[in-house]
Amino acid sequence: MMNNITDVVKNLLILNVIVFAGVSLTAQLSGIDLSQYFMLYSPLSEKFKPIQLITHMFMHGGLSHLLFNMLGLFFLGPYVEKRMGSQRFLLFYLICGFGAMLAHIGVDYLQFYQVKDLTSGMTMDQLRNFMSTGVFQNTGLNRNEAEIVFQKLNGVFNIPVVGASGAIYGVFLAFAMFFPNMRLMLLFPPIPIKAKFLVAGIVAIDLFSGISGQQTGIAHFAHLGGALAGFILVSLWYGNPFKR
């Protein structure tokens, strides 16, 4: 499987690596953790800043996270960019990233409203104070209720999302729709598999993990949001792939 890197893919790779290296280097040299300003927090969190809606797509949680996303973009992105054209591919990539963001924020709001009845007598400031201190005696909650509220809202207020994964999942989906029968070589185990089966399997794993609520530290619904955005865009722009 040959790879001739394309312009948008090349620039996205460079930008992601520069941001990752710059944030890491700044933290090491000056002790200033810029990631807290660039990661995406829920709009319900006091840590949220509008700029995070864009910057989080170029942040990564670690070297392995960066490598996984950039390898996927490097190997599959050029095929999709050549098929779409550079301008449309960049638009596609960004929309998939925003689709992932909207899915993640939607899950945050769902988490918040799942405990709305328990917290109906609390102001947002009280909720944030409870989440930061863990002190529940003055909240009107008993200990069991407080534990439920804490578990539900900890991810909303305190756990950010980072990475290009949502956009990359959109690229994966587009690749599988354009080249469903192209065989891709897995790393573990090293066996070939058709793109449509590989991407379907990846999406299925994320869907199961998200619905089951497994605490994997991965934003599964953000991945699914990016994949869904990719599917919708390819279907709108190029027609129903299942009729080809």
JSON list of N, CA and C in Angstrom, two decimals, residues 164-223:
[
{"chain": "A", "resi": 164, "resn": "ALA", "atom": "N", "xyz": [-7.12, 14.65, 17.94]},
{"chain": "A", "resi": 164, "resn": "ALA", "atom": "CA", "xyz": [-7.69, 14.69, 16.60]},
{"chain": "A", "resi": 164, "resn": "ALA", "atom": "C", "xyz": [-8.50, 13.43, 16.30]},
{"chain": "A", "resi": 165, "resn": "SER", "atom": "N", "xyz": [-8.76, 12.61, 17.30]},
{"chain": "A", "resi": 165, "resn": "SER", "atom": "CA", "xyz": [-9.36, 11.30, 17.06]},
{"chain": "A", "resi": 165, "resn": "SER", "atom": "C", "xyz": [-10.70, 11.39, 16.34]},
{"chain": "A", "resi": 166, "resn": "GLY", "atom": "N", "xyz": [-11.54, 12.37, 16.71]},
{"chain": "A", "resi": 166, "resn": "GLY", "atom": "CA", "xyz": [-12.82, 12.50, 16.05]},
{"chain": "A", "resi": 166, "resn": "GLY", "atom": "C", "xyz": [-12.67, 12.76, 14.57]},
{"chain": "A", "resi": 167, "resn": "ALA", "atom": "N", "xyz": [-11.78, 13.68, 14.22]},
{"chain": "A", "resi": 167, "resn": "ALA", "atom": "CA", "xyz": [-11.52, 13.96, 12.80]},
{"chain": "A", "resi": 167, "resn": "ALA", "atom": "C", "xyz": [-10.91, 12.75, 12.11]},
{"chain": "A", "resi": 168, "resn": "ILE", "atom": "N", "xyz": [-10.02, 12.04, 12.79]},
{"chain": "A", "resi": 168, "resn": "ILE", "atom": "CA", "xyz": [-9.38, 10.86, 12.21]},
{"chain": "A", "resi": 168, "resn": "ILE", "atom": "C", "xyz": [-10.41, 9.76, 11.96]},
{"chain": "A", "resi": 169, "resn": "TYR", "atom": "N", "xyz": [-11.36, 9.60, 12.89]},
{"chain": "A", "resi": 169, "resn": "TYR", "atom": "CA", "xyz": [-12.41, 8.62, 12.68]},
{"chain": "A", "resi": 169, "resn": "TYR", "atom": "C", "xyz": [-13.26, 8.97, 11.46]},
{"chain": "A", "resi": 170, "resn": "GLY", "atom": "N", "xyz": [-13.47, 10.26, 11.22]},
{"chain": "A", "resi": 170, "resn": "GLY", "atom": "CA", "xyz": [-14.15, 10.67, 10.01]},
{"chain": "A", "resi": 170, "resn": "GLY", "atom": "C", "xyz": [-13.38, 10.27, 8.78]},
{"chain": "A", "resi": 171, "resn": "VAL", "atom": "N", "xyz": [-12.06, 10.43, 8.83]},
{"chain": "A", "resi": 171, "resn": "VAL", "atom": "CA", "xyz": [-11.20, 10.01, 7.72]},
{"chain": "A", "resi": 171, "resn": "VAL", "atom": "C", "xyz": [-11.27, 8.49, 7.53]},
{"chain": "A", "resi": 172, "resn": "PHE", "atom": "N", "xyz": [-11.24, 7.74, 8.64]},
{"chain": "A", "resi": 172, "resn": "PHE", "atom": "CA", "xyz": [-11.38, 6.29, 8.56]},
{"chain": "A", "resi": 172, "resn": "PHE", "atom": "C", "xyz": [-12.68, 5.90, 7.84]},
{"chain": "A", "resi": 173, "resn": "LEU", "atom": "N", "xyz": [-13.78, 6.55, 8.26]},
{"chain": "A", "resi": 173, "resn": "LEU", "atom": "CA", "xyz": [-15.07, 6.23, 7.68]},
{"chain": "A", "resi": 173, "resn": "LEU", "atom": "C", "xyz": [-15.10, 6.53, 6.19]},
{"chain": "A", "resi": 174, "resn": "ALA", "atom": "N", "xyz": [-14.55, 7.70, 5.82]},
{"chain": "A", "resi": 174, "resn": "ALA", "atom": "CA", "xyz": [-14.52, 8.07, 4.41]},
{"chain": "A", "resi": 174, "resn": "ALA", "atom": "C", "xyz": [-13.69, 7.08, 3.61]},
{"chain": "A", "resi": 175, "resn": "PHE", "atom": "N", "xyz": [-12.55, 6.68, 4.15]},
{"chain": "A", "resi": 175, "resn": "PHE", "atom": "CA", "xyz": [-11.69, 5.72, 3.45]},
{"chain": "A", "resi": 175, "resn": "PHE", "atom": "C", "xyz": [-12.45, 4.41, 3.21]},
{"chain": "A", "resi": 176, "resn": "ALA", "atom": "N", "xyz": [-13.15, 3.94, 4.24]},
{"chain": "A", "resi": 176, "resn": "ALA", "atom": "CA", "xyz": [-13.88, 2.67, 4.11]},
{"chain": "A", "resi": 176, "resn": "ALA", "atom": "C", "xyz": [-15.02, 2.78, 3.10]},
{"chain": "A", "resi": 177, "resn": "MET", "atom": "N", "xyz": [-15.59, 3.99, 2.98]},
{"chain": "A", "resi": 177, "resn": "MET", "atom": "CA", "xyz": [-16.67, 4.18, 2.02]},
{"chain": "A", "resi": 177, "resn": "MET", "atom": "C", "xyz": [-16.15, 4.31, 0.59]},
{"chain": "A", "resi": 178, "resn": "PHE", "atom": "N", "xyz": [-15.00, 4.93, 0.43]},
{"chain": "A", "resi": 178, "resn": "PHE", "atom": "CA", "xyz": [-14.42, 5.09, -0.90]},
{"chain": "A", "resi": 178, "resn": "PHE", "atom": "C", "xyz": [-13.72, 3.82, -1.39]},
{"chain": "A", "resi": 179, "resn": "PHE", "atom": "N", "xyz": [-13.06, 3.13, -0.44]},
{"chain": "A", "resi": 179, "resn": "PHE", "atom": "CA", "xyz": [-12.25, 1.96, -0.80]},
{"chain": "A", "resi": 179, "resn": "PHE", "atom": "C", "xyz": [-12.61, 0.78, 0.11]},
{"chain": "A", "resi": 180, "resn": "PRO", "atom": "N", "xyz": [-13.86, 0.33, 0.07]},
{"chain": "A", "resi": 180, "resn": "PRO", "atom": "CA", "xyz": [-14.31, -0.67, 1.05]},
{"chain": "A", "resi": 180, "resn": "PRO", "atom": "C", "xyz": [-13.57, -2.00, 0.99]},
{"chain": "A", "resi": 181, "resn": "ASN", "atom": "N", "xyz": [-13.10, -2.38, -0.19]},
{"chain": "A", "resi": 181, "resn": "ASN", "atom": "CA", "xyz": [-12.47, -3.70, -0.33]},
{"chain": "A", "resi": 181, "resn": "ASN", "atom": "C", "xyz": [-10.95, -3.65, -0.34]},
{"chain": "A", "resi": 182, "resn": "MET", "atom": "N", "xyz": [-10.37, -2.47, -0.14]},
{"chain": "A", "resi": 182, "resn": "MET", "atom": "CA", "xyz": [-8.91, -2.40, -0.04]},
{"chain": "A", "resi": 182, "resn": "MET", "atom": "C", "xyz": [-8.45, -3.07, 1.24]},
{"chain": "A", "resi": 183, "resn": "ARG", "atom": "N", "xyz": [-7.46, -3.90, 1.13]},
{"chain": "A", "resi": 183, "resn": "ARG", "atom": "CA", "xyz": [-6.97, -4.62, 2.30]},
{"chain": "A", "resi": 183, "resn": "ARG", "atom": "C", "xyz": [-5.92, -3.81, 3.04]},
{"chain": "A", "resi": 184, "resn": "LEU", "atom": "N", "xyz": [-6.12, -3.71, 4.34]},
{"chain": "A", "resi": 184, "resn": "LEU", "atom": "CA", "xyz": [-5.19, -3.01, 5.22]},
{"chain": "A", "resi": 184, "resn": "LEU", "atom": "C", "xyz": [-4.50, -4.03, 6.12]},
{"chain": "A", "resi": 185, "resn": "MET", "atom": "N", "xyz": [-3.24, -3.81, 6.39]},
{"chain": "A", "resi": 185, "resn": "MET", "atom": "CA", "xyz": [-2.48, -4.74, 7.21]},
{"chain": "A", "resi": 185, "resn": "MET", "atom": "C", "xyz": [-2.50, -4.29, 8.66]},
{"chain": "A", "resi": 186, "resn": "LEU", "atom": "N", "xyz": [-3.02, -5.12, 9.52]},
{"chain": "A", "resi": 186, "resn": "LEU", "atom": "CA", "xyz": [-3.02, -4.83, 10.94]},
{"chain": "A", "resi": 186, "resn": "LEU", "atom": "C", "xyz": [-1.60, -4.99, 11.51]},
{"chain": "A", "resi": 187, "resn": "LEU", "atom": "N", "xyz": [-1.36, -4.27, 12.59]},
{"chain": "A", "resi": 187, "resn": "LEU", "atom": "CA", "xyz": [-0.08, -4.44, 13.29]},
{"chain": "A", "resi": 187, "resn": "LEU", "atom": "C", "xyz": [-0.14, -5.62, 14.24]},
{"chain": "A", "resi": 188, "resn": "PHE", "atom": "N", "xyz": [-1.25, -5.72, 14.99]},
{"chain": "A", "resi": 188, "resn": "PHE", "atom": "CA", "xyz": [-1.42, -6.80, 15.97]},
{"chain": "A", "resi": 188, "resn": "PHE", "atom": "C", "xyz": [-2.84, -7.34, 15.85]},
{"chain": "A", "resi": 189, "resn": "PRO", "atom": "N", "xyz": [-3.01, -8.54, 15.32]},
{"chain": "A", "resi": 189, "resn": "PRO", "atom": "CA", "xyz": [-2.01, -9.40, 14.67]},
{"chain": "A", "resi": 189, "resn": "PRO", "atom": "C", "xyz": [-1.74, -8.91, 13.25]},
{"chain": "A", "resi": 190, "resn": "PRO", "atom": "N", "xyz": [-0.59, -9.26, 12.67]},
{"chain": "A", "resi": 190, "resn": "PRO", "atom": "CA", "xyz": [-0.22, -8.77, 11.33]},
{"chain": "A", "resi": 190, "resn": "PRO", "atom": "C", "xyz": [-0.93, -9.54, 10.22]},
{"chain": "A", "resi": 191, "resn": "ILE", "atom": "N", "xyz": [-2.21, -9.28, 10.07]},
{"chain": "A", "resi": 191, "resn": "ILE", "atom": "CA", "xyz": [-3.01, -9.95, 9.04]},
{"chain": "A", "resi": 191, "resn": "ILE", "atom": "C", "xyz": [-3.75, -8.89, 8.23]},
{"chain": "A", "resi": 192, "resn": "PRO", "atom": "N", "xyz": [-4.00, -9.16, 6.95]},
{"chain": "A", "resi": 192, "resn": "PRO", "atom": "CA", "xyz": [-4.73, -8.19, 6.12]},
{"chain": "A", "resi": 192, "resn": "PRO", "atom": "C", "xyz": [-6.23, -8.30, 6.38]},
{"chain": "A", "resi": 193, "resn": "ILE", "atom": "N", "xyz": [-6.93, -7.17, 6.29]},
{"chain": "A", "resi": 193, "resn": "ILE", "atom": "CA", "xyz": [-8.38, -7.14, 6.47]},
{"chain": "A", "resi": 193, "resn": "ILE", "atom": "C", "xyz": [-8.94, -6.02, 5.60]},
{"chain": "A", "resi": 194, "resn": "LYS", "atom": "N", "xyz": [-10.10, -6.25, 5.02]},
{"chain": "A", "resi": 194, "resn": "LYS", "atom": "CA", "xyz": [-10.72, -5.25, 4.18]},
{"chain": "A", "resi": 194, "resn": "LYS", "atom": "C", "xyz": [-11.09, -4.01, 5.01]},
{"chain": "A", "resi": 195, "resn": "ALA", "atom": "N", "xyz": [-10.95, -2.85, 4.39]},
{"chain": "A", "resi": 195, "resn": "ALA", "atom": "CA", "xyz": [-11.18, -1.58, 5.09]},
{"chain": "A", "resi": 195, "resn": "ALA", "atom": "C", "xyz": [-12.57, -1.52, 5.71]},
{"chain": "A", "resi": 196, "resn": "LYS", "atom": "N", "xyz": [-13.58, -1.99, 4.98]},
{"chain": "A", "resi": 196, "resn": "LYS", "atom": "CA", "xyz": [-14.95, -1.88, 5.49]},
{"chain": "A", "resi": 196, "resn": "LYS", "atom": "C", "xyz": [-15.14, -2.70, 6.77]},
{"chain": "A", "resi": 197, "resn": "PHE", "atom": "N", "xyz": [-14.47, -3.84, 6.87]},
{"chain": "A", "resi": 197, "resn": "PHE", "atom": "CA", "xyz": [-14.59, -4.67, 8.06]},
{"chain": "A", "resi": 197, "resn": "PHE", "atom": "C", "xyz": [-13.78, -4.09, 9.22]},
{"chain": "A", "resi": 198, "resn": "LEU", "atom": "N", "xyz": [-12.60, -3.58, 8.91]},
{"chain": "A", "resi": 198, "resn": "LEU", "atom": "CA", "xyz": [-11.76, -3.00, 9.95]},
{"chain": "A", "resi": 198, "resn": "LEU", "atom": "C", "xyz": [-12.42, -1.78, 10.59]},
{"chain": "A", "resi": 199, "resn": "VAL", "atom": "N", "xyz": [-12.91, -0.87, 9.76]},
{"chain": "A", "resi": 199, "resn": "VAL", "atom": "CA", "xyz": [-13.52, 0.35, 10.29]},
{"chain": "A", "resi": 199, "resn": "VAL", "atom": "C", "xyz": [-14.82, 0.01, 11.01]},
{"chain": "A", "resi": 200, "resn": "ALA", "atom": "N", "xyz": [-15.61, -0.92, 10.47]},
{"chain": "A", "resi": 200, "resn": "ALA", "atom": "CA", "xyz": [-16.83, -1.33, 11.15]},
{"chain": "A", "resi": 200, "resn": "ALA", "atom": "C", "xyz": [-16.51, -1.90, 12.53]},
{"chain": "A", "resi": 201, "resn": "GLY", "atom": "N", "xyz": [-15.43, -2.67, 12.61]},
{"chain": "A", "resi": 201, "resn": "GLY", "atom": "CA", "xyz": [-15.04, -3.24, 13.90]},
{"chain": "A", "resi": 201, "resn": "GLY", "atom": "C", "xyz": [-14.61, -2.18, 14.90]},
{"chain": "A", "resi": 202, "resn": "ILE", "atom": "N", "xyz": [-13.83, -1.20, 14.42]},
{"chain": "A", "resi": 202, "resn": "ILE", "atom": "CA", "xyz": [-13.39, -0.11, 15.30]},
{"chain": "A", "resi": 202, "resn": "ILE", "atom": "C", "xyz": [-14.58, 0.68, 15.84]},
{"chain": "A", "resi": 203, "resn": "VAL", "atom": "N", "xyz": [-15.52, 0.99, 14.95]},
{"chain": "A", "resi": 203, "resn": "VAL", "atom": "CA", "xyz": [-16.70, 1.75, 15.36]},
{"chain": "A", "resi": 203, "resn": "VAL", "atom": "C", "xyz": [-17.55, 0.92, 16.34]},
{"chain": "A", "resi": 204, "resn": "ALA", "atom": "N", "xyz": [-17.69, -0.37, 16.07]},
{"chain": "A", "resi": 204, "resn": "ALA", "atom": "CA", "xyz": [-18.48, -1.23, 16.95]},
{"chain": "A", "resi": 204, "resn": "ALA", "atom": "C", "xyz": [-17.88, -1.30, 18.36]},
{"chain": "A", "resi": 205, "resn": "ILE", "atom": "N", "xyz": [-16.56, -1.37, 18.44]},
{"chain": "A", "resi": 205, "resn": "ILE", "atom": "CA", "xyz": [-15.90, -1.40, 19.74]},
{"chain": "A", "resi": 205, "resn": "ILE", "atom": "C", "xyz": [-16.16, -0.11, 20.51]},
{"chain": "A", "resi": 206, "resn": "ASP", "atom": "N", "xyz": [-16.05, 1.03, 19.82]},
{"chain": "A", "resi": 206, "resn": "ASP", "atom": "CA", "xyz": [-16.32, 2.31, 20.48]},
{"chain": "A", "resi": 206, "resn": "ASP", "atom": "C", "xyz": [-17.77, 2.40, 20.92]},
{"chain": "A", "resi": 207, "resn": "LEU", "atom": "N", "xyz": [-18.69, 1.93, 20.09]},
{"chain": "A", "resi": 207, "resn": "LEU", "atom": "CA", "xyz": [-20.10, 1.98, 20.44]},
{"chain": "A", "resi": 207, "resn": "LEU", "atom": "C", "xyz": [-20.39, 1.14, 21.67]},
{"chain": "A", "resi": 208, "resn": "PHE", "atom": "N", "xyz": [-19.85, -0.08, 21.70]},
{"chain": "A", "resi": 208, "resn": "PHE", "atom": "CA", "xyz": [-20.05, -0.95, 22.85]},
{"chain": "A", "resi": 208, "resn": "PHE", "atom": "C", "xyz": [-19.44, -0.33, 24.11]},
{"chain": "A", "resi": 209, "resn": "SER", "atom": "N", "xyz": [-18.22, 0.18, 23.99]},
{"chain": "A", "resi": 209, "resn": "SER", "atom": "CA", "xyz": [-17.53, 0.76, 25.14]},
{"chain": "A", "resi": 209, "resn": "SER", "atom": "C", "xyz": [-18.27, 1.98, 25.67]},
{"chain": "A", "resi": 210, "resn": "GLY", "atom": "N", "xyz": [-18.79, 2.81, 24.75]},
{"chain": "A", "resi": 210, "resn": "GLY", "atom": "CA", "xyz": [-19.51, 4.00, 25.17]},
{"chain": "A", "resi": 210, "resn": "GLY", "atom": "C", "xyz": [-20.81, 3.67, 25.86]},
{"chain": "A", "resi": 211, "resn": "ILE", "atom": "N", "xyz": [-21.59, 2.75, 25.28]},
{"chain": "A", "resi": 211, "resn": "ILE", "atom": "CA", "xyz": [-22.89, 2.39, 25.86]},
{"chain": "A", "resi": 211, "resn": "ILE", "atom": "C", "xyz": [-22.72, 1.65, 27.18]},
{"chain": "A", "resi": 212, "resn": "SER", "atom": "N", "xyz": [-21.72, 0.80, 27.27]},
{"chain": "A", "resi": 212, "resn": "SER", "atom": "CA", "xyz": [-21.51, 0.03, 28.50]},
{"chain": "A", "resi": 212, "resn": "SER", "atom": "C", "xyz": [-20.94, 0.88, 29.63]},
{"chain": "A", "resi": 213, "resn": "GLY", "atom": "N", "xyz": [-20.47, 2.08, 29.29]},
{"chain": "A", "resi": 213, "resn": "GLY", "atom": "CA", "xyz": [-19.96, 2.98, 30.31]},
{"chain": "A", "resi": 213, "resn": "GLY", "atom": "C", "xyz": [-18.64, 2.58, 30.90]},
{"chain": "A", "resi": 214, "resn": "GLN", "atom": "N", "xyz": [-17.85, 1.82, 30.16]},
{"chain": "A", "resi": 214, "resn": "GLN", "atom": "CA", "xyz": [-16.53, 1.41, 30.64]},
{"chain": "A", "resi": 214, "resn": "GLN", "atom": "C", "xyz": [-15.63, 2.63, 30.82]},
{"chain": "A", "resi": 215, "resn": "GLN", "atom": "N", "xyz": [-14.98, 2.72, 31.96]},
{"chain": "A", "resi": 215, "resn": "GLN", "atom": "CA", "xyz": [-14.10, 3.84, 32.27]},
{"chain": "A", "resi": 215, "resn": "GLN", "atom": "C", "xyz": [-12.71, 3.59, 31.67]},
{"chain": "A", "resi": 216, "resn": "THR", "atom": "N", "xyz": [-12.59, 3.83, 30.38]},
{"chain": "A", "resi": 216, "resn": "THR", "atom": "CA", "xyz": [-11.34, 3.55, 29.67]},
{"chain": "A", "resi": 216, "resn": "THR", "atom": "C", "xyz": [-10.46, 4.78, 29.53]},
{"chain": "A", "resi": 217, "resn": "GLY", "atom": "N", "xyz": [-10.97, 5.95, 29.90]},
{"chain": "A", "resi": 217, "resn": "GLY", "atom": "CA", "xyz": [-10.23, 7.18, 29.70]},
{"chain": "A", "resi": 217, "resn": "GLY", "atom": "C", "xyz": [-10.25, 7.64, 28.26]},
{"chain": "A", "resi": 218, "resn": "ILE", "atom": "N", "xyz": [-11.13, 7.04, 27.46]},
{"chain": "A", "resi": 218, "resn": "ILE", "atom": "CA", "xyz": [-11.25, 7.37, 26.03]},
{"chain": "A", "resi": 218, "resn": "ILE", "atom": "C", "xyz": [-12.63, 7.97, 25.78]},
{"chain": "A", "resi": 219, "resn": "ALA", "atom": "N", "xyz": [-12.68, 9.04, 24.99]},
{"chain": "A", "resi": 219, "resn": "ALA", "atom": "CA", "xyz": [-13.95, 9.69, 24.68]},
{"chain": "A", "resi": 219, "resn": "ALA", "atom": "C", "xyz": [-14.61, 8.95, 23.52]},
{"chain": "A", "resi": 220, "resn": "HIS", "atom": "N", "xyz": [-15.25, 7.82, 23.84]},
{"chain": "A", "resi": 220, "resn": "HIS", "atom": "CA", "xyz": [-15.81, 6.96, 22.80]},
{"chain": "A", "resi": 220, "resn": "HIS", "atom": "C", "xyz": [-16.87, 7.67, 21.96]},
{"chain": "A", "resi": 221, "resn": "PHE", "atom": "N", "xyz": [-17.72, 8.46, 22.61]},
{"chain": "A", "resi": 221, "resn": "PHE", "atom": "CA", "xyz": [-18.79, 9.11, 21.86]},
{"chain": "A", "resi": 221, "resn": "PHE", "atom": "C", "xyz": [-18.25, 10.22, 20.97]},
{"chain": "A", "resi": 222, "resn": "ALA", "atom": "N", "xyz": [-17.11, 10.80, 21.33]},
{"chain": "A", "resi": 222, "resn": "ALA", "atom": "CA", "xyz": [-16.47, 11.76, 20.43]},
{"chain": "A", "resi": 222, "resn": "ALA", "atom": "C", "xyz": [-16.00, 11.06, 19.16]},
{"chain": "A", "resi": 223, "resn": "HIS", "atom": "N", "xyz": [-15.42, 9.88, 19.32]},
{"chain": "A", "resi": 223, "resn": "HIS", "atom": "CA", "xyz": [-15.02, 9.09, 18.16]},
{"chain": "A", "resi": 223, "resn": "HIS", "atom": "C", "xyz": [-16.22, 8.79, 17.26]}
]
